[in-house]
mmCIF file of C-alpha atoms and ligand atoms in Angstrom:
data_model
loop_
_atom_site.group_PDB
_atom_site.id
_atom_site.type_symbol
_atom_site.label_atom_id
_atom_site.label_comp_id
_atom_site.label_asym_id
_atom_site.label_seq_id
_atom_site.Cartn_x
_atom_site.Cartn_y
_atom_site.Cartn_z
ATOM 1 C CA UNK A 1 66.125 58.153 111.126
ATOM 2 C CA UNK A 2 69.720 58.945 112.269
ATOM 3 C CA UNK A 3 71.488 62.366 112.119
ATOM 4 C CA UNK A 4 73.262 61.480 108.809
ATOM 5 C CA UNK A 5 69.894 60.902 107.137
ATOM 6 C CA UNK A 6 68.462 64.125 108.601
ATOM 7 C CA UNK A 7 71.571 66.005 107.467
ATOM 8 C CA UNK A 8 71.071 64.642 103.923
ATOM 9 C CA UNK A 9 67.470 65.805 103.927
ATOM 10 C CA UNK A 10 68.485 69.327 105.165
ATOM 11 C CA UNK A 11 70.893 69.626 102.312
ATOM 12 C CA UNK A 12 68.517 68.299 99.695
ATOM 13 C CA UNK A 13 65.854 70.887 100.810
ATOM 14 C CA UNK A 14 68.247 73.672 99.845
ATOM 15 C CA UNK A 15 68.964 75.087 96.400
ATOM 16 C CA UNK A 16 71.377 72.171 95.610
ATOM 17 C CA UNK A 17 74.409 74.416 95.950
ATOM 18 C CA UNK A 18 75.459 72.945 99.299
ATOM 19 C CA UNK A 19 77.913 70.071 99.331
ATOM 20 C CA UNK A 20 77.612 67.146 101.717
ATOM 21 C CA UNK A 21 80.269 64.328 102.018
ATOM 22 C CA UNK A 22 80.665 61.693 104.545
ATOM 23 C CA UNK A 23 84.102 60.471 105.783
ATOM 24 C CA UNK A 24 85.673 63.528 104.199
ATOM 25 C CA UNK A 25 89.474 63.803 104.815
ATOM 26 C CA UNK A 26 90.067 67.068 106.677
ATOM 27 C CA UNK A 27 93.606 67.154 105.376
ATOM 28 C CA UNK A 28 91.987 68.557 102.211
ATOM 29 C CA UNK A 29 90.515 71.465 104.211
ATOM 30 C CA UNK A 30 93.508 72.632 106.350
ATOM 31 C CA UNK A 31 96.596 74.611 105.320
ATOM 32 C CA UNK A 32 98.628 72.026 107.365
ATOM 33 C CA UNK A 33 97.412 69.323 105.024
ATOM 34 C CA UNK A 34 96.977 67.099 108.120
ATOM 35 C CA UNK A 35 93.936 65.446 109.583
ATOM 36 C CA UNK A 36 91.749 62.261 109.397
ATOM 37 C CA UNK A 37 88.172 62.160 108.083
ATOM 38 C CA UNK A 38 85.166 64.092 109.488
ATOM 39 C CA UNK A 39 82.096 61.960 109.870
ATOM 40 C CA UNK A 40 80.339 64.491 107.717
ATOM 41 C CA UNK A 41 81.502 67.665 105.951
ATOM 42 C CA UNK A 42 78.952 70.087 104.660
ATOM 43 C CA UNK A 43 79.255 73.512 102.865
ATOM 44 C CA UNK A 44 76.359 75.554 104.073
ATOM 45 C CA UNK A 45 74.791 78.074 101.724
ATOM 46 C CA UNK A 46 72.077 79.901 103.704
ATOM 47 C CA UNK A 47 71.034 81.069 107.105
ATOM 48 C CA UNK A 48 68.044 78.681 107.129
ATOM 49 C CA UNK A 49 70.328 75.707 106.356
ATOM 50 C CA UNK A 50 72.797 76.712 109.128
ATOM 51 C CA UNK A 51 69.927 77.101 111.618
ATOM 52 C CA UNK A 52 68.740 73.623 110.622
ATOM 53 C CA UNK A 53 72.265 72.188 111.373
ATOM 54 C CA UNK A 54 72.288 73.964 114.770
ATOM 55 C CA UNK A 55 68.963 72.354 115.592
ATOM 56 C CA UNK A 56 70.203 68.973 114.409
ATOM 57 C CA UNK A 57 73.212 69.343 116.703
ATOM 58 C CA UNK A 58 70.883 69.825 119.666
ATOM 59 C CA UNK A 59 68.381 67.123 118.787
ATOM 60 C CA UNK A 60 71.048 64.378 118.104
ATOM 61 C CA UNK A 61 73.721 65.698 120.444
ATOM 62 C CA UNK A 62 76.213 65.369 117.542
ATOM 63 C CA UNK A 63 79.299 67.520 117.678
ATOM 64 C CA UNK A 64 79.592 70.313 115.081
ATOM 65 C CA UNK A 65 82.648 72.380 114.280
ATOM 66 C CA UNK A 66 82.476 75.437 112.034
ATOM 67 C CA UNK A 67 85.687 75.885 110.062
ATOM 68 C CA UNK A 68 86.938 78.712 107.829
ATOM 69 C CA UNK A 69 89.878 78.237 105.592
ATOM 70 C CA UNK A 70 91.553 75.844 108.104
ATOM 71 C CA UNK A 71 94.583 78.085 108.322
ATOM 72 C CA UNK A 72 94.792 77.968 112.133
ATOM 73 C CA UNK A 73 93.818 74.343 112.669
ATOM 74 C CA UNK A 74 95.530 71.126 113.661
ATOM 75 C CA UNK A 75 93.142 68.109 113.095
ATOM 76 C CA UNK A 76 93.907 64.819 114.818
ATOM 77 C CA UNK A 77 94.975 61.791 112.703
ATOM 78 C CA UNK A 78 91.771 60.052 113.833
ATOM 79 C CA UNK A 79 89.699 62.855 112.355
ATOM 80 C CA UNK A 80 86.477 64.303 113.848
ATOM 81 C CA UNK A 81 83.412 62.223 114.869
ATOM 82 C CA UNK A 82 80.947 65.018 114.103
ATOM 83 C CA UNK A 83 79.900 67.412 111.421
ATOM 84 C CA UNK A 84 82.359 69.979 110.016
ATOM 85 C CA UNK A 85 80.607 72.952 108.482
ATOM 86 C CA UNK A 86 82.073 75.461 106.075
ATOM 87 C CA UNK A 87 80.298 78.718 105.108
ATOM 88 C CA UNK A 88 79.709 79.561 101.428
ATOM 89 C CA UNK A 89 76.972 81.263 99.375
ATOM 90 C CA UNK A 90 75.348 84.139 101.251
ATOM 91 C CA UNK A 91 78.130 83.985 103.872
ATOM 92 C CA UNK A 92 80.676 84.737 101.118
ATOM 93 C CA UNK A 93 79.420 88.241 100.312
ATOM 94 C CA UNK A 94 80.578 91.775 100.886
ATOM 95 C CA UNK A 95 78.411 94.924 100.921
ATOM 96 C CA UNK A 96 79.812 98.513 101.015
ATOM 97 C CA UNK A 97 77.891 101.499 102.395
ATOM 98 C CA UNK A 98 80.073 104.535 102.884
ATOM 99 C CA UNK A 99 82.889 103.748 105.290
ATOM 100 C CA UNK A 100 81.090 100.575 106.424
ATOM 101 C CA UNK A 101 81.368 97.101 105.028
ATOM 102 C CA UNK A 102 79.117 94.349 105.955
ATOM 103 C CA UNK A 103 81.117 91.189 105.402
ATOM 104 C CA UNK A 104 80.055 87.495 105.571
ATOM 105 C CA UNK A 105 82.072 85.129 107.751
ATOM 106 C CA UNK A 106 82.957 83.057 104.726
ATOM 107 C CA UNK A 107 84.761 85.805 102.864
ATOM 108 C CA UNK A 108 88.530 85.357 102.641
ATOM 109 C CA UNK A 109 90.689 88.012 104.310
ATOM 110 C CA UNK A 110 92.855 88.576 101.180
ATOM 111 C CA UNK A 111 89.541 89.306 99.215
ATOM 112 C CA UNK A 112 88.299 91.634 101.895
ATOM 113 C CA UNK A 113 91.647 93.499 102.107
ATOM 114 C CA UNK A 114 91.908 93.892 98.293
ATOM 115 C CA UNK A 115 88.242 94.931 97.794
ATOM 116 C CA UNK A 116 88.435 97.478 100.620
ATOM 117 C CA UNK A 117 91.565 99.008 99.087
ATOM 118 C CA UNK A 118 89.773 99.243 95.664
ATOM 119 C CA UNK A 119 86.981 101.152 97.473
ATOM 120 C CA UNK A 120 89.505 103.517 99.054
ATOM 121 C CA UNK A 121 88.919 102.138 102.543
ATOM 122 C CA UNK A 122 91.687 101.767 105.030
ATOM 123 C CA UNK A 123 91.828 99.494 108.144
ATOM 124 C CA UNK A 124 92.310 95.927 106.860
ATOM 125 C CA UNK A 125 95.567 96.380 104.794
ATOM 126 C CA UNK A 126 97.217 93.953 107.279
ATOM 127 C CA UNK A 127 94.954 91.157 106.305
ATOM 128 C CA UNK A 128 96.149 90.567 102.725
ATOM 129 C CA UNK A 129 98.808 88.148 104.076
ATOM 130 C CA UNK A 130 96.578 86.189 106.383
ATOM 131 C CA UNK A 131 95.045 83.262 104.558
ATOM 132 C CA UNK A 132 91.967 82.811 106.695
ATOM 133 C CA UNK A 133 88.241 83.715 106.615
ATOM 134 C CA UNK A 134 86.460 86.581 108.304
ATOM 135 C CA UNK A 135 84.830 83.985 110.634
ATOM 136 C CA UNK A 136 88.246 82.610 111.605
ATOM 137 C CA UNK A 137 89.568 86.156 112.071
ATOM 138 C CA UNK A 138 86.652 87.046 114.333
ATOM 139 C CA UNK A 139 87.219 83.960 116.541
ATOM 140 C CA UNK A 140 91.040 84.361 116.649
ATOM 141 C CA UNK A 141 91.033 88.193 116.515
ATOM 142 C CA UNK A 142 93.666 87.713 113.804
ATOM 143 C CA UNK A 143 96.165 90.485 113.260
ATOM 144 C CA UNK A 144 99.641 91.657 112.164
ATOM 145 C CA UNK A 145 101.823 94.663 112.314
ATOM 146 C CA UNK A 146 100.050 96.043 115.411
ATOM 147 C CA UNK A 147 96.547 95.834 113.997
ATOM 148 C CA UNK A 148 93.875 93.295 114.876
ATOM 149 C CA UNK A 149 90.657 92.390 113.177
ATOM 150 C CA UNK A 150 88.579 93.309 116.212
ATOM 151 C CA UNK A 151 89.790 96.954 115.966
ATOM 152 C CA UNK A 152 87.612 97.555 112.916
ATOM 153 C CA UNK A 153 84.542 95.525 114.042
ATOM 154 C CA UNK A 154 81.470 97.631 114.874
ATOM 155 C CA UNK A 155 79.315 94.694 115.493
ATOM 156 C CA UNK A 156 79.122 90.949 114.847
ATOM 157 C CA UNK A 157 76.240 88.637 114.033
ATOM 158 C CA UNK A 158 76.308 85.243 115.592
ATOM 159 C CA UNK A 159 74.039 82.220 115.516
ATOM 160 C CA UNK A 160 73.016 80.697 118.889
ATOM 161 C CA UNK A 161 72.738 76.905 119.570
ATOM 162 C CA UNK A 162 69.022 77.388 119.070
ATOM 163 C CA UNK A 163 69.585 78.670 115.510
ATOM 164 C CA UNK A 164 68.716 82.304 116.320
ATOM 165 C CA UNK A 165 70.719 85.119 114.877
ATOM 166 C CA UNK A 166 71.788 87.812 117.398
ATOM 167 C CA UNK A 167 73.889 90.929 117.031
ATOM 168 C CA UNK A 168 76.725 91.717 119.420
ATOM 169 C CA UNK A 169 78.336 95.187 119.727
ATOM 170 C CA UNK A 170 82.229 95.474 119.630
ATOM 171 C CA UNK A 171 82.417 95.416 123.394
ATOM 172 C CA UNK A 172 80.443 92.360 123.772
ATOM 173 C CA UNK A 173 82.588 90.378 121.389
ATOM 174 C CA UNK A 174 85.293 89.887 124.053
ATOM 175 C CA UNK A 175 88.263 90.712 121.614
ATOM 176 C CA UNK A 176 91.672 90.073 123.184
ATOM 177 C CA UNK A 177 95.123 89.011 121.966
ATOM 178 C CA UNK A 178 94.422 86.235 119.370
ATOM 179 C CA UNK A 179 91.212 85.539 121.128
ATOM 180 C CA UNK A 180 87.588 86.524 121.259
ATOM 181 C CA UNK A 181 84.529 85.437 123.221
ATOM 182 C CA UNK A 182 82.688 84.539 120.032
ATOM 183 C CA UNK A 183 83.408 80.825 120.210
ATOM 184 C CA UNK A 184 80.796 80.680 122.977
ATOM 185 C CA UNK A 185 78.169 80.709 120.153
ATOM 186 C CA UNK A 186 77.373 78.163 117.518
ATOM 187 C CA UNK A 187 78.682 80.224 114.639
ATOM 188 C CA UNK A 188 79.933 83.704 113.759
ATOM 189 C CA UNK A 189 77.914 84.569 110.577
ATOM 190 C CA UNK A 190 78.929 88.190 109.589
ATOM 191 C CA UNK A 191 80.404 91.470 110.814
ATOM 192 C CA UNK A 192 79.967 95.157 110.171
ATOM 193 C CA UNK A 193 83.351 96.851 109.798
ATOM 194 C CA UNK A 194 83.986 100.574 110.237
ATOM 195 C CA UNK A 195 86.863 101.573 107.937
ATOM 196 C CA UNK A 196 88.454 104.936 107.166
ATOM 197 C CA UNK A 197 88.264 106.513 103.763
ATOM 198 C CA UNK A 198 91.517 107.396 102.052
ATOM 199 C CA UNK A 199 93.429 107.368 98.790
ATOM 200 C CA UNK A 200 93.205 104.145 96.840
ATOM 201 C CA UNK A 201 96.865 104.252 95.723
ATOM 202 C CA UNK A 202 98.220 104.984 99.319
ATOM 203 C CA UNK A 203 95.974 102.184 100.846
ATOM 204 C CA UNK A 204 97.060 99.732 98.074
ATOM 205 C CA UNK A 205 100.698 100.521 98.443
ATOM 206 C CA UNK A 206 100.515 100.070 102.211
ATOM 207 C CA UNK A 207 98.679 96.694 101.811
ATOM 208 C CA UNK A 208 101.306 95.457 99.221
ATOM 209 C CA UNK A 209 104.200 96.647 101.408
ATOM 210 C CA UNK A 210 102.929 94.752 104.428
ATOM 211 C CA UNK A 211 102.361 91.688 102.278
ATOM 212 C CA UNK A 212 105.866 91.777 100.826
ATOM 213 C CA UNK A 213 107.266 92.179 104.398
ATOM 214 C CA UNK A 214 105.353 89.170 105.498
ATOM 215 C CA UNK A 215 106.362 86.790 102.667
ATOM 216 C CA UNK A 216 109.976 87.810 103.165
ATOM 217 C CA UNK A 217 109.930 86.890 106.842
ATOM 218 C CA UNK A 218 107.560 83.933 107.071
ATOM 219 C CA UNK A 219 107.411 80.634 105.270
ATOM 220 C CA UNK A 220 104.722 80.472 102.628
ATOM 221 C CA UNK A 221 105.999 77.634 100.412
ATOM 222 C CA UNK A 222 105.475 74.729 102.751
ATOM 223 C CA UNK A 223 102.247 73.606 104.394
ATOM 224 C CA UNK A 224 101.848 75.149 107.950
ATOM 225 C CA UNK A 225 99.207 76.824 110.137
ATOM 226 C CA UNK A 226 100.735 80.149 110.867
ATOM 227 C CA UNK A 227 102.290 80.947 114.242
ATOM 228 C CA UNK A 228 102.112 77.867 116.386
ATOM 229 C CA UNK A 229 102.331 79.751 119.744
ATOM 230 C CA UNK A 230 100.996 83.028 121.060
ATOM 231 C CA UNK A 231 103.704 85.660 121.880
ATOM 232 C CA UNK A 232 104.129 85.804 125.733
ATOM 233 C CA UNK A 233 103.710 89.295 127.237
ATOM 234 C CA UNK A 234 106.536 91.583 125.929
ATOM 235 C CA UNK A 235 108.233 88.738 124.295
ATOM 236 C CA UNK A 236 108.477 86.952 120.942
ATOM 237 C CA UNK A 237 107.752 83.154 120.800
ATOM 238 C CA UNK A 238 109.756 82.844 117.632
ATOM 239 C CA UNK A 239 112.760 84.574 119.231
ATOM 240 C CA UNK A 240 112.569 82.317 122.326
ATOM 241 C CA UNK A 241 112.357 79.151 120.129
ATOM 242 C CA UNK A 242 115.258 80.345 118.002
ATOM 243 C CA UNK A 243 117.479 81.117 121.127
ATOM 244 C CA UNK A 244 116.854 77.545 122.288
ATOM 245 C CA UNK A 245 118.525 76.436 119.050
ATOM 246 C CA UNK A 246 115.323 74.713 117.724
ATOM 247 C CA UNK A 247 115.296 76.130 114.104
ATOM 248 C CA UNK A 248 115.312 73.160 111.843
ATOM 249 C CA UNK A 249 114.525 70.673 114.622
ATOM 250 C CA UNK A 250 112.450 67.806 113.278
ATOM 251 C CA UNK A 251 110.111 65.116 114.592
ATOM 252 C CA UNK A 252 108.786 62.732 111.828
ATOM 253 C CA UNK A 253 107.573 64.830 108.969
ATOM 254 C CA UNK A 254 107.229 67.999 111.090
ATOM 255 C CA UNK A 255 109.921 70.624 111.307
ATOM 256 C CA UNK A 256 110.523 73.960 112.958
ATOM 257 C CA UNK A 257 110.880 76.533 110.056
ATOM 258 C CA UNK A 258 114.380 77.975 109.472
ATOM 259 C CA UNK A 259 112.847 81.180 108.268
ATOM 260 C CA UNK A 260 110.626 81.859 111.314
ATOM 261 C CA UNK A 261 110.882 79.590 114.465
ATOM 262 C CA UNK A 262 107.209 80.075 115.512
ATOM 263 C CA UNK A 263 106.145 78.168 112.360
ATOM 264 C CA UNK A 264 105.986 74.342 112.264
ATOM 265 C CA UNK A 265 106.112 73.014 108.720
ATOM 266 C CA UNK A 266 104.597 69.836 107.360
ATOM 267 C CA UNK A 267 107.608 68.953 105.449
ATOM 268 C CA UNK A 268 107.100 65.308 104.587
ATOM 269 C CA UNK A 269 103.584 63.840 105.286
ATOM 270 C CA UNK A 270 103.679 64.849 108.853
ATOM 271 C CA UNK A 271 101.011 63.432 111.114
ATOM 272 C CA UNK A 272 99.186 65.439 113.864
ATOM 273 C CA UNK A 273 101.040 63.222 116.310
ATOM 274 C CA UNK A 274 104.420 64.440 114.892
ATOM 275 C CA UNK A 275 103.304 68.040 115.172
ATOM 276 C CA UNK A 276 102.108 67.708 118.769
ATOM 277 C CA UNK A 277 105.257 65.881 119.848
ATOM 278 C CA UNK A 278 107.233 68.737 118.263
ATOM 279 C CA UNK A 279 104.958 71.321 120.079
ATOM 280 C CA UNK A 280 105.625 69.481 123.378
ATOM 281 C CA UNK A 281 109.370 69.335 122.770
ATOM 282 C CA UNK A 282 109.441 73.111 122.020
ATOM 283 C CA UNK A 283 107.335 73.952 125.170
ATOM 284 C CA UNK A 284 109.674 71.761 127.323
ATOM 285 C CA UNK A 285 112.912 73.342 125.952
ATOM 286 C CA UNK A 286 111.631 76.976 126.233
ATOM 287 C CA UNK A 287 110.352 76.262 129.757
ATOM 288 C CA UNK A 288 113.740 74.788 130.843
ATOM 289 C CA UNK A 289 116.031 77.317 129.073
ATOM 290 C CA UNK A 290 113.902 80.482 129.384
ATOM 291 C CA UNK A 291 111.379 79.700 132.185
ATOM 292 C CA UNK A 292 108.573 80.735 129.852
ATOM 293 C CA UNK A 293 105.315 78.754 129.173
ATOM 294 C CA UNK A 294 104.357 78.853 125.474
ATOM 295 C CA UNK A 295 100.634 78.635 124.873
ATOM 296 C CA UNK A 296 99.369 77.270 121.564
ATOM 297 C CA UNK A 297 97.722 79.633 119.196
ATOM 298 C CA UNK A 298 96.676 76.970 116.699
ATOM 299 C CA UNK A 299 93.346 75.381 117.524
ATOM 300 C CA UNK A 300 92.956 71.615 117.981
ATOM 301 C CA UNK A 301 90.222 69.706 116.375
ATOM 302 C CA UNK A 302 89.260 66.126 116.962
ATOM 303 C CA UNK A 303 91.516 65.330 119.890
ATOM 304 C CA UNK A 304 89.904 63.476 122.681
ATOM 305 C CA UNK A 305 91.885 65.605 125.074
ATOM 306 C CA UNK A 306 90.769 69.184 124.737
ATOM 307 C CA UNK A 307 94.017 71.129 125.490
ATOM 308 C CA UNK A 308 97.659 70.745 124.599
ATOM 309 C CA UNK A 309 98.581 70.415 128.337
ATOM 310 C CA UNK A 310 96.283 67.507 128.634
ATOM 311 C CA UNK A 311 97.596 66.003 125.447
ATOM 312 C CA UNK A 312 101.141 66.491 126.734
ATOM 313 C CA UNK A 313 100.667 64.121 129.578
ATOM 314 C CA UNK A 314 99.353 61.411 127.202
ATOM 315 C CA UNK A 315 102.337 61.490 124.810
ATOM 316 C CA UNK A 316 105.037 62.042 127.516
HETATM 317 C C1 FAD B 401 100.982 81.181 106.185
HETATM 318 C C2 FAD B 401 99.998 81.676 107.327
HETATM 319 C C3 FAD B 401 100.238 82.947 107.797
HETATM 320 C C4 FAD B 401 99.373 83.435 108.875
HETATM 321 N N1 FAD B 401 99.573 84.604 109.328
HETATM 322 C C5 FAD B 401 98.860 85.090 110.329
HETATM 323 C C6 FAD B 401 98.972 86.423 110.880
HETATM 324 O O1 FAD B 401 99.670 87.207 110.354
HETATM 325 N N2 FAD B 401 98.226 86.892 111.863
HETATM 326 C C7 FAD B 401 97.271 86.011 112.407
HETATM 327 O O2 FAD B 401 96.531 86.429 113.358
HETATM 328 N N3 FAD B 401 97.024 84.778 111.991
HETATM 329 C C8 FAD B 401 97.800 84.275 110.948
HETATM 330 N N4 FAD B 401 97.626 82.972 110.511
HETATM 331 C C9 FAD B 401 96.597 82.143 111.114
HETATM 332 C C10 FAD B 401 95.160 82.119 110.489
HETATM 333 O O3 FAD B 401 95.299 82.509 109.081
HETATM 334 C C11 FAD B 401 94.267 83.118 111.212
HETATM 335 O O4 FAD B 401 94.129 82.697 112.585
HETATM 336 C C12 FAD B 401 92.910 83.097 110.605
HETATM 337 O O5 FAD B 401 92.119 84.123 111.190
HETATM 338 C C13 FAD B 401 92.162 81.769 110.729
HETATM 339 O O6 FAD B 401 91.027 81.832 109.861
HETATM 340 P P1 FAD B 401 90.436 80.517 109.210
HETATM 341 O O7 FAD B 401 89.313 80.845 108.451
HETATM 342 O O8 FAD B 401 91.504 79.770 108.539
HETATM 343 O O9 FAD B 401 90.084 79.755 110.569
HETATM 344 P P2 FAD B 401 90.195 78.170 110.841
HETATM 345 O O10 FAD B 401 91.588 77.765 110.927
HETATM 346 O O11 FAD B 401 89.344 77.411 109.902
HETATM 347 O O12 FAD B 401 89.447 78.063 112.324
HETATM 348 C C14 FAD B 401 90.105 78.762 113.415
HETATM 349 C C15 FAD B 401 89.171 78.698 114.624
HETATM 350 O O13 FAD B 401 87.957 79.482 114.328
HETATM 351 C C16 FAD B 401 86.792 78.667 114.361
HETATM 352 N N5 FAD B 401 85.909 79.260 113.297
HETATM 353 C C17 FAD B 401 86.253 79.574 111.984
HETATM 354 N N6 FAD B 401 85.178 80.129 111.461
HETATM 355 C C18 FAD B 401 84.252 80.239 112.343
HETATM 356 C C19 FAD B 401 82.883 80.774 112.325
HETATM 357 N N7 FAD B 401 82.353 81.326 111.250
HETATM 358 N N8 FAD B 401 82.107 80.629 113.412
HETATM 359 C C20 FAD B 401 82.683 80.006 114.593
HETATM 360 N N9 FAD B 401 83.883 79.551 114.676
HETATM 361 C C21 FAD B 401 84.685 79.605 113.538
HETATM 362 C C22 FAD B 401 87.267 77.209 114.086
HETATM 363 O O14 FAD B 401 86.342 76.257 114.642
HETATM 364 C C23 FAD B 401 88.588 77.241 114.765
HETATM 365 O O15 FAD B 401 88.465 77.093 116.227
HETATM 366 C C24 FAD B 401 98.412 82.577 109.419
HETATM 367 C C25 FAD B 401 98.236 81.242 108.914
HETATM 368 C C26 FAD B 401 99.042 80.770 107.837
HETATM 369 C C27 FAD B 401 98.836 79.394 107.304
#
């Protein structure tokens, strides 16, 4: 029996809620709308099922990638040779207890933000305009307007490669700027957030104001994956790219946004190759004109060469 057969059996043993598809186009599961097929795509519904996938990964040595909403991902045109897992069901639940909320990794950030506001809880107002999941926000330490997701995390639950759940306190999660240490584990499954109680109207107004500011200053109409580059220390990647005259610069179907230069848009059936060539062009221009190295914020999936700098030497 191969790993595909075993994966099918794992899914069949569950309640029937989970979805399994082979050769699933990942362009359907990313905000960029780019990416070839995954050998297998499964929506996992329970802890037991997730643990079975972790064990299958070890037994067959098959690559597994957990994705959230795909809002910070660039998937290669060739796709992914392993299993792509998305968390649904028990992972898509929120539970409030006083100022705490226990939130599954599959919950969307806008839902978390709006539900917390309705409960009169402050701390995640910034997250309404971030179209990711709690899992993605934990891995990326997503943030905006001076707040980051890690700031409100009391502890995180992760699954190990052996399929065991362990709890990590805030200080063990390794939160940094658009980074955490949680990708060392098989999967982030949930988090306990400590929020602050306040007035529902004040919290809701703050959340809506931040959202309006965001949609006025960033592109939301076209497919993209958020900020392509991390801001260098004490600098703005968007400003540097703009000052290099790159707003509107286009390679194939990929274009630098004219609204915010740190966003690359999939304007017209862009390929991952178009996007990465544009990324390399931007990095080269900013290095030459400003002497600054821009590091990608967006995560790559399915590229034989792990990092952008390795990829750069391939397409140069
Ligand atoms: C229009 C737009 C605006 C955005 N604005 C912001 C912003 O203001 N601030 C900001 O920080 N980001 C922003 N982003 C980027 C993105 O929304 C965030 O990084 C978000 O946290 C990613 O979540 P996701 O669920 O989409 O993760 P994905 O893109 O699916 O995955 C991101 C990474 O996390 C990993 N991952 C996801 N879930 C898990 C899990 N449960 N366990 C282990 N690994 C996991 C994936 O393998 C991948 O490496 C924006 C994106 C868009 C498209």
